[in-house]
Short mmCIF file of N, CA and C in Angstrom, two decimals:
data_model
loop_
_atom_site.label_atom_id
_atom_site.label_comp_id
_atom_site.label_asym_id
_atom_site.label_seq_id
_atom_site.Cartn_x
_atom_site.Cartn_y
_atom_site.Cartn_z
N UNK A 114 49.79 -13.49 6.08
CA UNK A 114 50.22 -12.07 4.91
C UNK A 114 49.41 -11.52 5.55
N UNK A 115 47.75 -11.85 6.19
CA UNK A 115 46.37 -10.61 6.68
C UNK A 115 47.08 -9.71 7.19
N UNK A 116 47.87 -9.83 8.33
CA UNK A 116 48.86 -8.65 8.87
C UNK A 116 49.74 -8.05 8.33
N UNK A 117 50.97 -8.27 7.15
CA UNK A 117 51.32 -8.25 6.40
C UNK A 117 50.18 -6.36 5.01
N UNK A 118 49.00 -7.35 4.96
CA UNK A 118 48.40 -6.72 3.96
C UNK A 118 48.42 -5.47 4.94
N UNK A 119 47.33 -5.64 6.02
CA UNK A 119 46.62 -4.68 6.82
C UNK A 119 47.88 -3.16 7.02
N UNK A 120 49.00 -4.05 7.23
CA UNK A 120 49.82 -3.12 7.19
C UNK A 120 50.46 -2.17 6.47
N UNK A 121 50.11 -2.13 4.95
CA UNK A 121 50.09 -1.49 3.75
C UNK A 121 49.85 0.40 4.42
N UNK A 122 48.16 -0.27 4.66
CA UNK A 122 46.92 0.65 4.81
C UNK A 122 47.97 1.40 5.85
N UNK A 123 48.77 1.43 6.76
CA UNK A 123 49.35 2.49 7.63
C UNK A 123 50.52 3.27 7.06
N UNK A 124 51.02 2.69 5.67
CA UNK A 124 52.21 3.21 5.59
C UNK A 124 52.15 4.02 4.01
N UNK A 125 53.33 5.83 4.37
CA UNK A 125 52.09 6.35 3.17
C UNK A 125 53.47 5.93 2.16
N UNK A 126 54.51 6.60 1.66
CA UNK A 126 55.13 5.83 1.07
C UNK A 126 55.96 4.72 1.27
N UNK A 127 56.40 3.92 0.16
CA UNK A 127 56.83 3.03 -0.14
C UNK A 127 58.47 2.72 0.76
N UNK A 128 59.21 3.48 0.68
CA UNK A 128 59.80 3.78 1.71
C UNK A 128 59.78 3.40 3.59
N UNK A 129 58.67 4.06 3.76
CA UNK A 129 57.92 3.25 5.13
C UNK A 129 57.47 2.02 4.57
N UNK A 130 57.20 1.46 3.90
CA UNK A 130 57.38 0.19 3.68
C UNK A 130 58.31 -0.48 3.66
N UNK A 131 59.67 -0.52 3.44
CA UNK A 131 61.08 -0.64 3.90
C UNK A 131 61.86 -0.45 4.52
N UNK A 132 61.52 0.73 5.71
CA UNK A 132 61.52 0.25 6.47
C UNK A 132 62.84 0.40 7.30
N UNK A 133 64.32 1.35 6.11
CA UNK A 133 65.25 0.32 6.82
C UNK A 133 66.41 -0.14 7.98
N UNK A 134 65.84 1.33 8.42
CA UNK A 134 66.19 1.28 10.19
C UNK A 134 65.91 0.23 11.00
N UNK A 135 64.57 -0.01 11.08
CA UNK A 135 64.02 -1.17 11.62
C UNK A 135 64.70 -2.85 10.89
N UNK A 136 65.27 -3.06 9.71
CA UNK A 136 65.45 -4.48 8.97
C UNK A 136 66.59 -4.15 10.00
N UNK A 137 67.72 -3.26 10.30
CA UNK A 137 68.58 -2.84 10.79
C UNK A 137 68.84 -3.68 12.41
N UNK A 138 68.16 -2.81 12.72
CA UNK A 138 67.71 -3.33 14.35
C UNK A 138 67.60 -5.20 14.53
N UNK A 139 66.49 -5.34 13.87
CA UNK A 139 66.13 -6.67 13.51
C UNK A 139 67.40 -7.60 13.17
N UNK A 140 68.23 -7.59 12.53
CA UNK A 140 69.12 -8.32 11.95
C UNK A 140 69.96 -8.24 12.93
N UNK A 141 70.24 -7.18 13.58
CA UNK A 141 71.42 -6.72 14.79
C UNK A 141 71.17 -7.89 15.71
N UNK A 142 69.95 -7.81 16.30
CA UNK A 142 68.71 -8.58 17.19
C UNK A 142 69.80 -10.08 16.98
N UNK A 143 68.92 -10.57 15.60
CA UNK A 143 68.91 -12.33 15.62
C UNK A 143 70.06 -12.64 15.60
N UNK A 144 70.96 -11.26 15.50
CA UNK A 144 72.80 -11.73 14.36
C UNK A 144 72.92 -12.07 16.49
N UNK A 145 72.83 -11.63 17.42
CA UNK A 145 72.93 -11.27 18.57
C UNK A 145 72.48 -12.80 19.33
N UNK A 146 71.01 -12.93 18.81
CA UNK A 146 70.75 -14.02 20.03
C UNK A 146 71.07 -14.85 19.25
N UNK A 147 71.61 -14.72 18.03
CA UNK A 147 71.86 -16.33 17.28
C UNK A 147 73.53 -16.76 17.86
N UNK A 148 74.29 -15.90 17.90
CA UNK A 148 75.59 -15.50 18.55
C UNK A 148 75.32 -16.36 19.85
N UNK A 149 74.75 -15.50 21.22
CA UNK A 149 74.13 -16.19 22.20
C UNK A 149 74.28 -17.47 22.38
N UNK A 150 73.71 -18.01 21.25
CA UNK A 150 72.84 -19.64 21.46
C UNK A 150 73.52 -20.32 20.45
N UNK A 151 74.78 -20.21 20.28
CA UNK A 151 75.91 -20.93 19.23
C UNK A 151 75.02 -21.32 17.47
N UNK A 152 74.79 -20.44 17.68
CA UNK A 152 74.30 -20.44 16.01
C UNK A 152 74.73 -19.66 15.21
N UNK A 153 75.45 -20.17 13.98
CA UNK A 153 75.57 -19.27 12.77
C UNK A 153 74.93 -18.13 12.58
N UNK A 154 75.68 -17.04 13.07
CA UNK A 154 75.22 -15.45 13.28
C UNK A 154 74.62 -15.29 10.96
N UNK A 155 75.44 -15.68 10.67
CA UNK A 155 75.56 -14.80 9.33
C UNK A 155 74.28 -16.44 8.48
N UNK A 156 74.13 -18.09 9.20
CA UNK A 156 72.79 -18.28 8.51
C UNK A 156 71.53 -17.35 8.64
N UNK A 157 71.45 -17.26 10.13
CA UNK A 157 70.24 -16.74 10.77
C UNK A 157 69.91 -15.55 9.58
N UNK A 158 71.34 -14.90 9.91
CA UNK A 158 70.66 -13.44 9.16
C UNK A 158 70.41 -13.50 7.79
N UNK A 159 70.99 -14.32 6.60
CA UNK A 159 70.35 -14.71 5.53
C UNK A 159 69.05 -15.52 5.76
N UNK A 160 68.42 -15.88 6.67
CA UNK A 160 66.98 -16.66 7.02
C UNK A 160 66.29 -15.56 6.86
N UNK A 161 66.23 -14.96 7.96
CA UNK A 161 65.59 -13.14 8.12
C UNK A 161 65.91 -12.36 7.16
N UNK A 162 66.71 -12.11 6.36
CA UNK A 162 66.65 -11.16 4.56
C UNK A 162 65.66 -11.93 4.48
N UNK A 163 66.03 -13.27 4.56
CA UNK A 163 64.98 -13.53 3.15
C UNK A 163 63.46 -13.73 3.55
N UNK A 164 62.92 -13.73 4.39
CA UNK A 164 61.89 -13.75 4.70
C UNK A 164 61.69 -12.28 4.97
N UNK A 165 62.32 -11.06 5.22
CA UNK A 165 61.88 -9.67 5.56
C UNK A 165 61.71 -8.89 3.99
N UNK A 166 62.99 -9.28 3.29
CA UNK A 166 62.45 -9.29 1.53
C UNK A 166 61.32 -10.04 1.35
N UNK A 167 60.54 -11.12 1.07
CA UNK A 167 59.75 -11.66 1.03
C UNK A 167 58.28 -10.87 1.64
N UNK A 168 58.40 -10.12 3.40
CA UNK A 168 57.22 -9.68 3.49
C UNK A 168 57.24 -8.00 2.62
N UNK A 169 58.30 -7.58 2.76
CA UNK A 169 58.47 -6.42 1.97
C UNK A 169 57.78 -6.51 0.88
N UNK A 170 58.25 -7.06 -0.48
CA UNK A 170 57.79 -7.10 -1.83
C UNK A 170 56.10 -7.35 -1.64
N UNK A 171 55.88 -8.48 -0.15
CA UNK A 171 54.20 -8.35 -0.39
C UNK A 171 53.62 -7.02 -0.34
N UNK A 172 53.96 -6.89 0.87
CA UNK A 172 53.25 -5.32 1.61
C UNK A 172 53.62 -3.86 0.54
N UNK A 173 54.46 -4.30 -0.27
CA UNK A 173 54.98 -3.20 -1.48
C UNK A 173 53.51 -3.15 -2.54
N UNK A 174 53.37 -4.70 -2.78
CA UNK A 174 52.16 -5.14 -3.62
C UNK A 174 50.97 -4.59 -3.55
N UNK A 175 50.80 -5.10 -1.71
CA UNK A 175 49.46 -4.18 -0.81
C UNK A 175 48.82 -2.35 -1.07
N UNK A 176 51.18 -2.08 -0.87
CA UNK A 176 50.58 -0.51 -0.73
C UNK A 176 50.21 -0.10 -2.04
N UNK A 177 51.17 -0.60 -3.07
CA UNK A 177 50.57 -0.10 -4.72
C UNK A 177 49.13 -0.55 -5.00
N UNK A 178 48.39 -1.72 -5.13
CA UNK A 178 47.04 -1.43 -5.10
C UNK A 178 46.61 -0.81 -4.25
N UNK A 179 46.53 -0.15 -2.99
CA UNK A 179 45.78 0.97 -2.19
C UNK A 179 46.25 2.13 -2.87
N UNK A 180 47.26 3.04 -2.86
CA UNK A 180 47.81 3.71 -3.71
C UNK A 180 47.22 3.98 -5.16
N UNK A 181 46.37 2.48 -5.82
CA UNK A 181 46.39 2.62 -6.98
C UNK A 181 45.22 3.52 -6.93
N UNK A 182 43.85 2.91 -5.94
CA UNK A 182 42.94 3.27 -5.36
C UNK A 182 42.52 4.26 -4.64
N UNK A 183 43.63 5.24 -4.37
CA UNK A 183 43.53 6.86 -4.06
C UNK A 183 43.48 6.87 -2.50
N UNK A 184 43.38 5.38 -1.91
CA UNK A 184 43.04 5.27 -0.18
C UNK A 184 44.87 5.68 -0.01
N UNK A 185 44.32 6.78 1.42
CA UNK A 185 45.45 7.21 2.03
C UNK A 185 45.22 7.14 3.31
#
């Protein structure tokens, strides 16, 4: 979580934190890896989406605290 909190320092907007295109790439990659290894791609996607969502929510909270302090 330290790295996630530090990452908030480098983001300008909340959309930068959410990084929709980056998430799409990650999901595509893990689905392909799961499929290649005989693992259910839907389950892997759900797990990754939950992890990503948790990290994004944490980072948004950190980003919001920085913005309240006026750190840009």
